[in-house]
Each structure stands twice: as C-alpha cells, then as structure tokens.
mmCIF file of C-alpha atoms in Angstrom:
data_model
loop_
_atom_site.group_PDB
_atom_site.id
_atom_site.type_symbol
_atom_site.label_atom_id
_atom_site.label_comp_id
_atom_site.label_asym_id
_atom_site.label_seq_id
_atom_site.Cartn_x
_atom_site.Cartn_y
_atom_site.Cartn_z
ATOM 1 C CA MET A 1 107.111 306.086 166.295
ATOM 2 C CA THR A 2 109.487 308.712 167.648
ATOM 3 C CA THR A 3 108.099 312.019 168.833
ATOM 4 C CA HIS A 4 110.018 315.251 168.553
ATOM 5 C CA ASN A 5 109.613 318.155 170.948
ATOM 6 C CA LEU A 6 110.911 321.642 170.252
ATOM 7 C CA VAL A 7 112.031 324.016 172.993
ATOM 8 C CA VAL A 8 111.793 327.729 172.209
ATOM 9 C CA GLN A 9 113.156 330.518 174.370
ATOM 10 C CA SER A 10 113.525 334.257 174.278
ATOM 11 C CA PRO A 11 113.431 337.051 176.858
ATOM 12 C CA GLY A 12 109.767 337.866 177.297
ATOM 13 C CA LEU A 13 108.506 334.992 175.116
ATOM 14 C CA ALA A 14 104.769 335.577 174.721
ATOM 15 C CA ILE A 15 102.543 332.499 174.801
ATOM 16 C CA GLU A 16 101.024 333.797 171.561
ATOM 17 C CA HIS A 17 104.433 333.435 169.901
ATOM 18 C CA ALA A 18 104.743 329.858 171.142
ATOM 19 C CA GLU A 19 101.239 329.069 169.889
ATOM 20 C CA GLN A 20 101.956 330.642 166.501
ATOM 21 C CA LEU A 21 105.123 328.595 166.146
ATOM 22 C CA ALA A 22 103.266 325.485 167.326
ATOM 23 C CA ALA A 23 100.831 325.920 164.446
ATOM 24 C CA LEU A 24 103.689 326.284 161.958
ATOM 25 C CA ALA A 25 105.419 323.189 163.371
ATOM 26 C CA GLN A 26 102.136 321.232 163.514
ATOM 27 C CA ALA A 27 102.720 320.598 167.221
ATOM 28 C CA GLN A 28 100.239 318.598 169.273
ATOM 29 C CA GLY A 29 100.437 321.061 172.157
ATOM 30 C CA VAL A 30 102.397 323.713 174.014
ATOM 31 C CA ALA A 31 103.815 323.340 177.534
ATOM 32 C CA ARG A 32 104.986 326.569 179.151
ATOM 33 C CA ILE A 33 108.347 325.980 180.874
ATOM 34 C CA SER A 34 108.881 329.513 182.213
ATOM 35 C CA ASN A 35 108.228 333.148 181.304
ATOM 36 C CA THR A 36 110.989 332.848 178.726
ATOM 37 C CA ALA A 37 110.567 329.302 177.375
ATOM 38 C CA ALA A 38 108.035 326.799 176.079
ATOM 39 C CA ARG A 39 108.105 323.208 174.830
ATOM 40 C CA LEU A 40 106.213 322.413 171.635
ATOM 41 C CA LEU A 41 105.002 318.838 171.853
ATOM 42 C CA ASP A 42 105.291 316.244 169.083
ATOM 43 C CA VAL A 43 106.209 318.620 166.260
ATOM 44 C CA GLN A 44 106.366 317.674 162.599
ATOM 45 C CA HIS A 45 109.939 316.606 161.814
ATOM 46 C CA ASP A 46 110.812 317.175 158.161
ATOM 47 C CA ASP A 47 113.102 319.482 156.197
ATOM 48 C CA GLU A 48 110.346 321.880 155.114
ATOM 49 C CA THR A 49 108.984 322.320 158.642
ATOM 50 C CA ARG A 50 112.478 322.803 160.068
ATOM 51 C CA ALA A 51 113.153 325.523 157.480
ATOM 52 C CA VAL A 52 109.883 327.328 158.286
ATOM 53 C CA VAL A 53 110.524 327.113 162.039
ATOM 54 C CA SER A 54 114.116 328.328 161.681
ATOM 55 C CA ALA A 55 113.113 331.300 159.533
ATOM 56 C CA TRP A 56 110.280 332.260 161.900
ATOM 57 C CA ALA A 57 112.537 332.004 164.957
ATOM 58 C CA GLU A 58 115.403 333.941 163.391
ATOM 59 C CA ALA A 59 113.092 336.758 162.277
ATOM 60 C CA ARG A 60 111.811 337.164 165.852
ATOM 61 C CA GLY A 61 115.022 336.599 167.800
ATOM 62 C CA VAL A 62 113.742 333.350 169.286
ATOM 63 C CA ASP A 63 116.067 330.427 170.025
ATOM 64 C CA ALA A 64 114.521 327.161 168.838
ATOM 65 C CA ALA A 65 116.235 323.829 169.543
#
C-alpha cells in the first residue's frame, strides 16, 4: 500500500497548526522539518480529504503540497 505524506509550510508555522491539519488529514504523525515547515505522515488520500486540506490551508495562508 502506498503512503502519502503532506508537506506544509508558512512563515511562522505553529506546531499547533500542523497538528490541527494532521487531524483533518487523518495523518499518522507530524515531523517538524523547520520553524516554517512540517511533514504530515501517511495522510488520507481521497478527494474529500484533499478538499478539506486545501480549504484549511488557503484560509490560513499555508502552502500544502
């Protein structure tokens, strides 16, 4: 089974934001990359989850790829 990780970044990205997004994406964990980026581990990969993640990120000025 393929796993999908999601990298999020924003100036001053708070770990709380990464954890909130991890919950929305049903991630299995969060790995802090730097003060401005985090990797969400093994996220849910379906159209509904992608839409929720995109809307959340856009509303907060967070880049999610």
